[in-house]
Amino acid sequence: MVFTNIGIGAGWSHPIHLHGHSFYVMKMGLGSYNPSKGRLVAPTTDIVCTDKFEFCSTMRWSDASWDTGNVPGMNDDPPQKDTIIVPTGGYVVVRFISENPGMWFLHCHIVLHNTNGMMMVIDEGDKKPATPKGFPTCRNFEFSGLVSDISSAKRCYAFAIQSLVITVLHGLFIVL
């Protein structure tokens, strides 16, 4: 999986976190920085944005020979993380072992970015674990005039907000 932070809007580095797994950091690609000011001068040249608005919602490797996964500079002894900073103007190549069935949240740890859609859910495995006994469920809450309908609906609503799962692809998460 390749996380990118290039194109228009790449002003911050992003701490990307994956629930339920750790991943191996295979490679980081950086842009060019001004050494005296520490400011980004140009994004990485390893990836080319291909959308006409330069948001980098579509992209490709600059070197087509990398398309088959033969990316030079991959780490022979990669560190294992559950969060990685995707640098401004750069990218990170990660691998993870898909052996934990479930719905796993992958998101930017900057709350504003997360709530604005920089998140996705990885749906792993054909078979999911059984729902735990006593796990709250939501039902049809047509109001019948009874107070119990309101309190039950509120409990379900509060649980749904806490368990919100949104599947959004937001340009940052691109698989090349």
PDB file of C-alpha atoms in Angstrom:
ATOM      1  CA  MET A   1       0.000   0.000   0.000  1.00  0.00           C
ATOM      2  CA  VAL A   2       1.343   3.454  -0.851  1.00  0.00           C
ATOM      3  CA  PHE A   3       0.299   6.495   1.185  1.00  0.00           C
ATOM      4  CA  THR A   4       0.962   9.747  -0.644  1.00  0.00           C
ATOM      5  CA  ASN A   5       0.997  13.384   0.399  1.00  0.00           C
ATOM      6  CA  ILE A   6       1.567  15.234  -2.852  1.00  0.00           C
ATOM      7  CA  GLY A   7      -0.389  17.547  -5.110  1.00  0.00           C
ATOM      8  CA  ILE A   8      -2.478  20.571  -4.215  1.00  0.00           C
ATOM      9  CA  GLY A   9      -3.395  20.470  -0.538  1.00  0.00           C
ATOM     10  CA  ALA A  10      -0.279  18.660   0.667  1.00  0.00           C
ATOM     11  CA  GLY A  11       0.526  21.260   3.307  1.00  0.00           C
ATOM     12  CA  TRP A  12       0.879  19.052   6.399  1.00  0.00           C
ATOM     13  CA  SER A  13       2.526  15.779   7.178  1.00  0.00           C
ATOM     14  CA  HIS A  14      -0.015  13.128   8.165  1.00  0.00           C
ATOM     15  CA  PRO A  15       0.248  10.561  10.987  1.00  0.00           C
ATOM     16  CA  ILE A  16      -1.582   7.574   9.479  1.00  0.00           C
ATOM     17  CA  HIS A  17      -2.800   4.878  11.880  1.00  0.00           C
ATOM     18  CA  LEU A  18      -4.161   1.393  11.159  1.00  0.00           C
ATOM     19  CA  HIS A  19      -6.306  -0.352  13.782  1.00  0.00           C
ATOM     20  CA  GLY A  20      -6.057  -4.097  14.362  1.00  0.00           C
ATOM     21  CA  HIS A  21      -2.661  -4.469  12.708  1.00  0.00           C
ATOM     22  CA  SER A  22       0.856  -3.278  12.539  1.00  0.00           C
ATOM     23  CA  PHE A  23       2.499  -2.726   9.189  1.00  0.00           C
ATOM     24  CA  TYR A  24       6.003  -2.844   7.811  1.00  0.00           C
ATOM     25  CA  VAL A  25       7.493   0.420   6.563  1.00  0.00           C
ATOM     26  CA  MET A  26       9.121  -0.654   3.324  1.00  0.00           C
ATOM     27  CA  LYS A  27      10.152   2.741   1.967  1.00  0.00           C
ATOM     28  CA  MET A  28       9.722   6.484   2.467  1.00  0.00           C
ATOM     29  CA  GLY A  29      10.045   8.906  -0.408  1.00  0.00           C
ATOM     30  CA  LEU A  30      10.713  12.549   0.393  1.00  0.00           C
ATOM     31  CA  GLY A  31      10.427  15.740  -1.573  1.00  0.00           C
ATOM     32  CA  SER A  32      13.233  18.284  -1.886  1.00  0.00           C
ATOM     33  CA  TYR A  33      13.703  20.617   1.068  1.00  0.00           C
ATOM     34  CA  ASN A  34      15.540  23.903   1.522  1.00  0.00           C
ATOM     35  CA  PRO A  35      18.305  22.864   3.963  1.00  0.00           C
ATOM     36  CA  SER A  36      18.594  26.264   5.672  1.00  0.00           C
ATOM     37  CA  LYS A  37      14.844  26.858   6.179  1.00  0.00           C
ATOM     38  CA  GLY A  38      13.567  23.269   6.267  1.00  0.00           C
ATOM     39  CA  ARG A  39      10.787  24.117   3.818  1.00  0.00           C
ATOM     40  CA  LEU A  40       9.529  21.941   1.005  1.00  0.00           C
ATOM     41  CA  VAL A  41      10.872  23.107  -2.359  1.00  0.00           C
ATOM     42  CA  ALA A  42       9.382  20.383  -4.560  1.00  0.00           C
ATOM     43  CA  PRO A  43       7.488  17.121  -4.063  1.00  0.00           C
ATOM     44  CA  THR A  44       9.032  13.733  -4.720  1.00  0.00           C
ATOM     45  CA  THR A  45       9.855  12.956  -8.324  1.00  0.00           C
ATOM     46  CA  ASP A  46       9.120   9.239  -7.818  1.00  0.00           C
ATOM     47  CA  ILE A  47       5.376   9.742  -8.383  1.00  0.00           C
ATOM     48  CA  VAL A  48       3.608  11.690 -11.127  1.00  0.00           C
ATOM     49  CA  CYS A  49       0.138  13.148 -10.588  1.00  0.00           C
ATOM     50  CA  THR A  50      -2.076  12.292 -13.541  1.00  0.00           C
ATOM     51  CA  ASP A  51      -5.327  14.145 -12.793  1.00  0.00           C
ATOM     52  CA  LYS A  52      -5.765  17.444 -14.591  1.00  0.00           C
ATOM     53  CA  PHE A  53      -6.352  19.479 -11.409  1.00  0.00           C
ATOM     54  CA  GLU A  54      -3.118  18.304  -9.689  1.00  0.00           C
ATOM     55  CA  PHE A  55      -4.929  16.975  -6.614  1.00  0.00           C
ATOM     56  CA  CYS A  56      -3.110  13.668  -7.196  1.00  0.00           C
ATOM     57  CA  SER A  57      -6.313  11.681  -6.918  1.00  0.00           C
ATOM     58  CA  THR A  58      -4.809   9.593  -9.712  1.00  0.00           C
ATOM     59  CA  MET A  59      -1.101   8.991 -10.067  1.00  0.00           C
ATOM     60  CA  ARG A  60       1.564   6.624 -11.306  1.00  0.00           C
ATOM     61  CA  TRP A  61       5.178   5.790 -10.590  1.00  0.00           C
ATOM     62  CA  SER A  62       7.555   7.974 -12.621  1.00  0.00           C
ATOM     63  CA  ASP A  63       9.475   4.841 -13.595  1.00  0.00           C
ATOM     64  CA  ALA A  64       7.056   2.351 -15.188  1.00  0.00           C
ATOM     65  CA  SER A  65       9.324  -0.556 -14.205  1.00  0.00           C
ATOM     66  CA  TRP A  66       8.166   0.013 -10.598  1.00  0.00           C
ATOM     67  CA  ASP A  67       4.550  -0.817 -11.551  1.00  0.00           C
ATOM     68  CA  THR A  68       5.063  -4.528 -10.917  1.00  0.00           C
ATOM     69  CA  GLY A  69       6.182  -3.890  -7.338  1.00  0.00           C
ATOM     70  CA  ASN A  70       9.884  -3.879  -8.172  1.00  0.00           C
ATOM     71  CA  VAL A  71      10.463  -0.581  -6.337  1.00  0.00           C
ATOM     72  CA  PRO A  72      14.152   0.045  -5.594  1.00  0.00           C
ATOM     73  CA  GLY A  73      15.246   1.029  -2.097  1.00  0.00           C
ATOM     74  CA  MET A  74      12.754  -1.195  -0.263  1.00  0.00           C
ATOM     75  CA  ASN A  75      13.828  -1.882   3.311  1.00  0.00           C
ATOM     76  CA  ASP A  76      15.335  -5.363   3.833  1.00  0.00           C
ATOM     77  CA  ASP A  77      14.650  -5.204   7.579  1.00  0.00           C
ATOM     78  CA  PRO A  78      11.571  -2.938   7.805  1.00  0.00           C
ATOM     79  CA  PRO A  79      10.418  -1.449  11.096  1.00  0.00           C
ATOM     80  CA  GLN A  80       6.979  -2.535  12.273  1.00  0.00           C
ATOM     81  CA  LYS A  81       4.581   0.301  13.185  1.00  0.00           C
ATOM     82  CA  ASP A  82       0.889   0.968  13.687  1.00  0.00           C
ATOM     83  CA  THR A  83       1.273   4.673  12.850  1.00  0.00           C
ATOM     84  CA  ILE A  84       3.544   6.353  10.297  1.00  0.00           C
ATOM     85  CA  ILE A  85       4.097   9.981   9.346  1.00  0.00           C
ATOM     86  CA  VAL A  86       3.497  10.532   5.628  1.00  0.00           C
ATOM     87  CA  PRO A  87       5.786  13.489   4.853  1.00  0.00           C
ATOM     88  CA  THR A  88       4.627  16.573   3.002  1.00  0.00           C
ATOM     89  CA  GLY A  89       5.622  16.180  -0.640  1.00  0.00           C
ATOM     90  CA  GLY A  90       6.390  12.503  -0.164  1.00  0.00           C
ATOM     91  CA  TYR A  91       5.044   9.005   0.251  1.00  0.00           C
ATOM     92  CA  VAL A  92       5.349   5.858   2.349  1.00  0.00           C
ATOM     93  CA  VAL A  93       5.192   2.267   1.088  1.00  0.00           C
ATOM     94  CA  VAL A  94       3.846  -0.164   3.708  1.00  0.00           C
ATOM     95  CA  ARG A  95       2.970  -3.844   3.796  1.00  0.00           C
ATOM     96  CA  PHE A  96       0.790  -5.605   6.336  1.00  0.00           C
ATOM     97  CA  ILE A  97      -0.184  -9.196   6.879  1.00  0.00           C
ATOM     98  CA  SER A  98      -3.897  -9.652   6.280  1.00  0.00           C
ATOM     99  CA  GLU A  99      -4.760 -12.265   8.897  1.00  0.00           C
ATOM    100  CA  ASN A 100      -7.129 -10.470  11.257  1.00  0.00           C
ATOM    101  CA  PRO A 101     -10.679 -10.618   9.800  1.00  0.00           C
ATOM    102  CA  GLY A 102     -12.888  -7.661  10.524  1.00  0.00           C
ATOM    103  CA  MET A 103     -13.522  -4.045   9.617  1.00  0.00           C
ATOM    104  CA  TRP A 104     -10.391  -2.028  10.442  1.00  0.00           C
ATOM    105  CA  PHE A 105     -10.175   1.747  10.589  1.00  0.00           C
ATOM    106  CA  LEU A 106      -7.287   3.411   8.702  1.00  0.00           C
ATOM    107  CA  HIS A 107      -7.110   7.163   9.312  1.00  0.00           C
ATOM    108  CA  CYS A 108      -5.101  10.328   9.794  1.00  0.00           C
ATOM    109  CA  HIS A 109      -4.532  10.971  13.493  1.00  0.00           C
ATOM    110  CA  ILE A 110      -5.091  14.716  13.064  1.00  0.00           C
ATOM    111  CA  VAL A 111      -8.697  14.882  14.229  1.00  0.00           C
ATOM    112  CA  LEU A 112      -9.736  17.616  11.789  1.00  0.00           C
ATOM    113  CA  HIS A 113      -8.389  15.583   8.865  1.00  0.00           C
ATOM    114  CA  ASN A 114     -10.051  12.428  10.165  1.00  0.00           C
ATOM    115  CA  THR A 115     -13.463  14.085  10.516  1.00  0.00           C
ATOM    116  CA  ASN A 116     -13.093  15.715   7.090  1.00  0.00           C
ATOM    117  CA  GLY A 117     -12.773  12.310   5.435  1.00  0.00           C
ATOM    118  CA  MET A 118      -9.117  11.308   5.598  1.00  0.00           C
ATOM    119  CA  MET A 119     -10.107   7.829   6.677  1.00  0.00           C
ATOM    120  CA  MET A 120     -11.210   4.535   5.278  1.00  0.00           C
ATOM    121  CA  VAL A 121     -12.204   1.086   6.473  1.00  0.00           C
ATOM    122  CA  ILE A 122     -10.297  -1.997   5.419  1.00  0.00           C
ATOM    123  CA  ASP A 123     -12.766  -4.866   5.067  1.00  0.00           C
ATOM    124  CA  GLU A 124     -10.579  -7.876   5.757  1.00  0.00           C
ATOM    125  CA  GLY A 125     -11.553 -11.483   5.277  1.00  0.00           C
ATOM    126  CA  ASP A 126     -14.552 -13.240   3.778  1.00  0.00           C
ATOM    127  CA  LYS A 127     -15.745 -14.453   7.176  1.00  0.00           C
ATOM    128  CA  LYS A 128     -15.998 -12.106  10.142  1.00  0.00           C
ATOM    129  CA  PRO A 129     -15.994 -13.048  13.810  1.00  0.00           C
ATOM    130  CA  ALA A 130     -19.420 -13.496  15.422  1.00  0.00           C
ATOM    131  CA  THR A 131     -20.996 -10.444  17.026  1.00  0.00           C
ATOM    132  CA  PRO A 132     -20.224 -10.486  20.765  1.00  0.00           C
ATOM    133  CA  LYS A 133     -23.049 -11.560  23.068  1.00  0.00           C
ATOM    134  CA  GLY A 134     -24.956  -8.538  24.403  1.00  0.00           C
ATOM    135  CA  PHE A 135     -23.603  -6.234  21.671  1.00  0.00           C
ATOM    136  CA  PRO A 136     -26.116  -3.372  21.174  1.00  0.00           C
ATOM    137  CA  THR A 137     -28.236  -3.515  18.028  1.00  0.00           C
ATOM    138  CA  CYS A 138     -30.322  -0.847  16.359  1.00  0.00           C
ATOM    139  CA  ARG A 139     -33.911  -1.541  15.373  1.00  0.00           C
ATOM    140  CA  ASN A 140     -36.747   0.323  13.750  1.00  0.00           C
ATOM    141  CA  PHE A 141     -37.573   3.197  16.112  1.00  0.00           C
ATOM    142  CA  GLU A 142     -40.961   4.330  14.931  1.00  0.00           C
ATOM    143  CA  PHE A 143     -42.180   6.419  17.837  1.00  0.00           C
ATOM    144  CA  SER A 144     -45.209   4.839  19.502  1.00  0.00           C
ATOM    145  CA  GLY A 145     -45.567   7.514  22.157  1.00  0.00           C
ATOM    146  CA  LEU A 146     -43.819   5.482  24.848  1.00  0.00           C
ATOM    147  CA  VAL A 147     -40.897   6.913  26.810  1.00  0.00           C
ATOM    148  CA  SER A 148     -39.057   3.571  26.437  1.00  0.00           C
ATOM    149  CA  ASP A 149     -38.930   4.150  22.639  1.00  0.00           C
ATOM    150  CA  ILE A 150     -37.054   7.425  23.173  1.00  0.00           C
ATOM    151  CA  SER A 151     -34.499   6.058  25.630  1.00  0.00           C
ATOM    152  CA  SER A 152     -33.854   2.984  23.477  1.00  0.00           C
ATOM    153  CA  ALA A 153     -33.420   5.156  20.366  1.00  0.00           C
ATOM    154  CA  LYS A 154     -31.039   7.462  22.237  1.00  0.00           C
ATOM    155  CA  ARG A 155     -28.907   4.513  23.383  1.00  0.00           C
ATOM    156  CA  CYS A 156     -28.725   3.151  19.845  1.00  0.00           C
ATOM    157  CA  TYR A 157     -27.958   6.570  18.392  1.00  0.00           C
ATOM    158  CA  ALA A 158     -25.188   7.187  20.934  1.00  0.00           C
ATOM    159  CA  PHE A 159     -23.710   3.763  20.201  1.00  0.00           C
ATOM    160  CA  ALA A 160     -23.924   4.357  16.446  1.00  0.00           C
ATOM    161  CA  ILE A 161     -22.035   7.647  16.801  1.00  0.00           C
ATOM    162  CA  GLN A 162     -19.312   5.943  18.860  1.00  0.00           C
ATOM    163  CA  SER A 163     -19.058   3.102  16.333  1.00  0.00           C
ATOM    164  CA  LEU A 164     -19.268   5.214  13.191  1.00  0.00           C
ATOM    165  CA  VAL A 165     -17.708   3.465  10.219  1.00  0.00           C
ATOM    166  CA  ILE A 166     -17.306   5.534   7.091  1.00  0.00           C
ATOM    167  CA  THR A 167     -15.766   4.111   3.973  1.00  0.00           C
ATOM    168  CA  VAL A 168     -14.252   7.080   2.201  1.00  0.00           C
ATOM    169  CA  LEU A 169     -11.371   7.207  -0.213  1.00  0.00           C
ATOM    170  CA  HIS A 170      -9.881  10.667   0.204  1.00  0.00           C
ATOM    171  CA  GLY A 171      -6.963  10.909  -2.214  1.00  0.00           C
ATOM    172  CA  LEU A 172      -4.361  10.257   0.478  1.00  0.00           C
ATOM    173  CA  PHE A 173      -4.883   6.504   0.363  1.00  0.00           C
ATOM    174  CA  ILE A 174      -3.907   5.407  -3.108  1.00  0.00           C
ATOM    175  CA  VAL A 175      -2.896   1.889  -4.075  1.00  0.00           C
ATOM    176  CA  LEU A 176      -0.440   1.961  -6.959  1.00  0.00           C
TER     177      LEU A 176
END
